[in-house]
PDB file of C-alpha atoms in Angstrom:
ATOM      1  CA  UNK I  26       8.291  -2.263  13.196  1.00  0.00           C
ATOM      2  CA  UNK I  27      10.129  -2.866   9.926  1.00  0.00           C
ATOM      3  CA  UNK I  28      11.083  -0.215   7.422  1.00  0.00           C
ATOM      4  CA  UNK I  29      12.834  -0.594   4.060  1.00  0.00           C
ATOM      5  CA  UNK I  30      14.459   2.777   3.773  1.00  0.00           C
ATOM      6  CA  UNK I  31      17.250   1.436   1.440  1.00  0.00           C
ATOM      7  CA  UNK I  32      14.673   1.371  -1.459  1.00  0.00           C
ATOM      8  CA  UNK I  33      15.752   3.688  -4.294  1.00  0.00           C
ATOM      9  CA  UNK I  34      12.436   5.584  -4.492  1.00  0.00           C
ATOM     10  CA  UNK I  35       9.764   6.036  -1.898  1.00  0.00           C
ATOM     11  CA  UNK I  36       7.263   8.861  -2.166  1.00  0.00           C
ATOM     12  CA  UNK I  37       5.475  10.265   0.864  1.00  0.00           C
ATOM     13  CA  UNK I  38       2.239  11.942  -0.069  1.00  0.00           C
ATOM     14  CA  UNK I  39       1.493  15.370   1.396  1.00  0.00           C
ATOM     15  CA  UNK I  40      -2.209  14.334   1.302  1.00  0.00           C
ATOM     16  CA  UNK I  41      -2.700  10.615   1.507  1.00  0.00           C
ATOM     17  CA  UNK I  42      -4.069   8.822  -1.524  1.00  0.00           C
ATOM     18  CA  UNK I  43      -7.462   7.189  -0.849  1.00  0.00           C
ATOM     19  CA  UNK I  44      -8.300   3.735  -2.032  1.00  0.00           C
ATOM     20  CA  UNK I  45      -9.849   0.383  -1.093  1.00  0.00           C
ATOM     21  CA  UNK I  46      -8.498  -3.047  -0.212  1.00  0.00           C
ATOM     22  CA  UNK I  47      -9.694  -6.546   0.395  1.00  0.00           C
ATOM     23  CA  UNK I  48      -8.123  -9.526   2.053  1.00  0.00           C
ATOM     24  CA  UNK I  49      -7.018 -11.920  -0.646  1.00  0.00           C
ATOM     25  CA  UNK I  50      -5.451 -14.562   1.478  1.00  0.00           C
ATOM     26  CA  UNK I  51      -5.715 -15.185   5.326  1.00  0.00           C
ATOM     27  CA  UNK I  52      -3.301 -17.644   6.867  1.00  0.00           C
ATOM     28  CA  UNK I  53      -2.462 -19.079   3.449  1.00  0.00           C
ATOM     29  CA  UNK I  54      -6.104 -19.753   2.533  1.00  0.00           C
ATOM     30  CA  UNK I  55      -7.724 -17.982  -0.531  1.00  0.00           C
ATOM     31  CA  UNK I  56     -10.564 -15.723   0.563  1.00  0.00           C
ATOM     32  CA  UNK I  57     -12.077 -12.508  -0.837  1.00  0.00           C
ATOM     33  CA  UNK I  58     -13.275 -10.194   1.961  1.00  0.00           C
ATOM     34  CA  UNK I  59     -15.529  -7.134   1.483  1.00  0.00           C
ATOM     35  CA  UNK I  60     -13.843  -3.892   0.300  1.00  0.00           C
ATOM     36  CA  UNK I  61     -12.548  -1.637   3.055  1.00  0.00           C
ATOM     37  CA  UNK I  62     -11.353   1.981   2.953  1.00  0.00           C
ATOM     38  CA  UNK I  63      -7.663   2.989   3.235  1.00  0.00           C
ATOM     39  CA  UNK I  64      -5.301   5.953   2.659  1.00  0.00           C
ATOM     40  CA  UNK I  65      -1.813   5.418   1.309  1.00  0.00           C
ATOM     41  CA  UNK I  66       0.786   7.432   3.229  1.00  0.00           C
ATOM     42  CA  UNK I  67       3.824   6.444   1.203  1.00  0.00           C
ATOM     43  CA  UNK I  68       4.536   4.298  -1.749  1.00  0.00           C
ATOM     44  CA  UNK I  69       7.365   2.678  -3.578  1.00  0.00           C
ATOM     45  CA  UNK I  70       7.533   0.006  -6.351  1.00  0.00           C
ATOM     46  CA  UNK I  71       8.094  -2.632  -3.604  1.00  0.00           C
ATOM     47  CA  UNK I  72       5.675  -1.591  -0.914  1.00  0.00           C
ATOM     48  CA  UNK I  73       3.637   1.030   0.887  1.00  0.00           C
ATOM     49  CA  UNK I  74       2.466   2.386   4.251  1.00  0.00           C
ATOM     50  CA  UNK I  75      -1.267   2.644   4.581  1.00  0.00           C
ATOM     51  CA  UNK I  76      -3.805   3.559   7.255  1.00  0.00           C
ATOM     52  CA  UNK I  77      -7.261   2.052   7.761  1.00  0.00           C
ATOM     53  CA  UNK I  78      -9.780   1.797  10.519  1.00  0.00           C
ATOM     54  CA  UNK I  79      -9.557  -2.009  10.415  1.00  0.00           C
ATOM     55  CA  UNK I  80      -7.626  -3.907  13.027  1.00  0.00           C
ATOM     56  CA  UNK I  81      -6.054  -6.946  11.251  1.00  0.00           C
ATOM     57  CA  UNK I  82      -4.223  -9.635  13.171  1.00  0.00           C
ATOM     58  CA  UNK I  83      -1.024  -9.390  11.159  1.00  0.00           C
ATOM     59  CA  UNK I  84       1.177 -10.729  13.983  1.00  0.00           C
ATOM     60  CA  UNK I  85      -0.939 -13.869  14.439  1.00  0.00           C
ATOM     61  CA  UNK I  86      -1.710 -14.780  10.880  1.00  0.00           C
ATOM     62  CA  UNK I  87      -0.323 -14.187   7.404  1.00  0.00           C
ATOM     63  CA  UNK I  88      -2.556 -11.567   5.652  1.00  0.00           C
ATOM     64  CA  UNK I  89      -2.256 -10.831   1.872  1.00  0.00           C
ATOM     65  CA  UNK I  90      -4.131  -7.744   0.721  1.00  0.00           C
ATOM     66  CA  UNK I  91      -5.094  -6.392  -2.783  1.00  0.00           C
ATOM     67  CA  UNK I  92      -5.024  -2.665  -2.808  1.00  0.00           C
ATOM     68  CA  UNK I  93      -6.810  -0.517  -5.413  1.00  0.00           C
ATOM     69  CA  UNK I  94      -6.231   3.231  -5.974  1.00  0.00           C
ATOM     70  CA  UNK I  95      -5.762   5.822  -8.649  1.00  0.00           C
ATOM     71  CA  UNK I  96      -2.696   8.096  -9.234  1.00  0.00           C
ATOM     72  CA  UNK I  97      -2.667  10.570 -12.135  1.00  0.00           C
ATOM     73  CA  UNK I  98      -5.789   8.979 -13.676  1.00  0.00           C
ATOM     74  CA  UNK I  99      -3.911   5.568 -13.629  1.00  0.00           C
ATOM     75  CA  UNK I 100      -5.908   2.908 -11.932  1.00  0.00           C
ATOM     76  CA  UNK I 101      -3.500   0.709  -9.939  1.00  0.00           C
ATOM     77  CA  UNK I 102      -3.793  -2.632  -8.153  1.00  0.00           C
ATOM     78  CA  UNK I 103      -1.142  -3.916  -5.858  1.00  0.00           C
ATOM     79  CA  UNK I 104      -1.198  -7.181  -3.907  1.00  0.00           C
ATOM     80  CA  UNK I 105       1.111  -7.600  -0.982  1.00  0.00           C
ATOM     81  CA  UNK I 106       1.749  -8.979   2.451  1.00  0.00           C
ATOM     82  CA  UNK I 107       1.013  -7.059   5.701  1.00  0.00           C
ATOM     83  CA  UNK I 108       4.424  -7.171   7.427  1.00  0.00           C
ATOM     84  CA  UNK I 109       3.876  -4.653  10.387  1.00  0.00           C
ATOM     85  CA  UNK I 110       1.174  -2.834  12.156  1.00  0.00           C
ATOM     86  CA  UNK I 111       0.945   0.065  14.542  1.00  0.00           C
ATOM     87  CA  UNK I 112      -2.065   1.695  16.220  1.00  0.00           C
ATOM     88  CA  UNK I 113      -2.606   5.460  15.406  1.00  0.00           C
ATOM     89  CA  UNK I 114      -5.400   7.111  17.327  1.00  0.00           C
ATOM     90  CA  UNK I 115      -8.545   5.181  16.275  1.00  0.00           C
ATOM     91  CA  UNK I 116      -6.902   3.727  13.132  1.00  0.00           C
ATOM     92  CA  UNK I 117      -4.086   1.358  12.252  1.00  0.00           C
ATOM     93  CA  UNK I 118      -0.992   1.885  10.127  1.00  0.00           C
ATOM     94  CA  UNK I 119       0.348  -1.091   8.107  1.00  0.00           C
ATOM     95  CA  UNK I 120       3.427  -1.813   6.167  1.00  0.00           C
ATOM     96  CA  UNK I 121       2.734  -3.744   3.027  1.00  0.00           C
ATOM     97  CA  UNK I 122       5.467  -5.651   1.014  1.00  0.00           C
ATOM     98  CA  UNK I 123       4.243  -5.646  -2.509  1.00  0.00           C
ATOM     99  CA  UNK I 124       4.257  -8.704  -4.813  1.00  0.00           C
ATOM    100  CA  UNK I 125       5.163  -6.887  -7.979  1.00  0.00           C
ATOM    101  CA  UNK I 126       6.973  -7.981 -11.046  1.00  0.00           C
ATOM    102  CA  UNK I 127       9.454  -5.821 -13.011  1.00  0.00           C
ATOM    103  CA  UNK I 128       6.745  -4.501 -15.384  1.00  0.00           C
ATOM    104  CA  UNK I 129       4.447  -3.538 -12.416  1.00  0.00           C
ATOM    105  CA  UNK I 130       7.468  -1.898 -10.554  1.00  0.00           C
ATOM    106  CA  UNK I 131       8.393   0.103 -13.671  1.00  0.00           C
ATOM    107  CA  UNK I 132       4.844   1.318 -14.195  1.00  0.00           C
ATOM    108  CA  UNK I 133       4.596   2.251 -10.528  1.00  0.00           C
ATOM    109  CA  UNK I 134       7.940   4.065 -10.643  1.00  0.00           C
ATOM    110  CA  UNK I 135       7.107   6.001 -13.754  1.00  0.00           C
ATOM    111  CA  UNK I 136       3.684   6.973 -12.410  1.00  0.00           C
ATOM    112  CA  UNK I 137       5.294   8.074  -9.067  1.00  0.00           C
ATOM    113  CA  UNK I 138       7.959  10.085 -10.744  1.00  0.00           C
ATOM    114  CA  UNK I 139       5.333  11.891 -12.933  1.00  0.00           C
ATOM    115  CA  UNK I 140       3.216  12.486  -9.764  1.00  0.00           C
ATOM    116  CA  UNK I 141       6.246  13.930  -7.991  1.00  0.00           C
ATOM    117  CA  UNK I 142       7.060  16.222 -10.985  1.00  0.00           C
ATOM    118  CA  UNK I 143       3.373  17.403 -11.012  1.00  0.00           C
ATOM    119  CA  UNK I 144       3.298  17.845  -7.225  1.00  0.00           C
ATOM    120  CA  UNK I 145       6.416  20.095  -7.387  1.00  0.00           C
ATOM    121  CA  UNK I 146       4.659  22.349  -9.894  1.00  0.00           C
ATOM    122  CA  UNK I 147       1.902  23.166  -7.321  1.00  0.00           C
TER     123      UNK I 147
END
């Protein structure tokens, strides 16, 4: 299992953020799967940890996902590569390395900081 703990900002949600995803590329080939449910456990401008009931073969094939979710009324879409997987009860945890440019990273960082500030007020 790989972790990127040297990242400057990674936010772990007390209650995971729900969203959806689809497989954008499978083994280098463009596809567009059906939407599937997920919950985001932690998030940074460069990646995320998520949980879903789907068992994806990330160790055999390269799998690129597009993740959609809302945070503070901001609809966000992140595309990234599934880099690790771990079974958790009847679901699967995945580490996603995000393909984000500087503008996307800044938007995500600003949104996460605002979310953290709002969360502390509760």
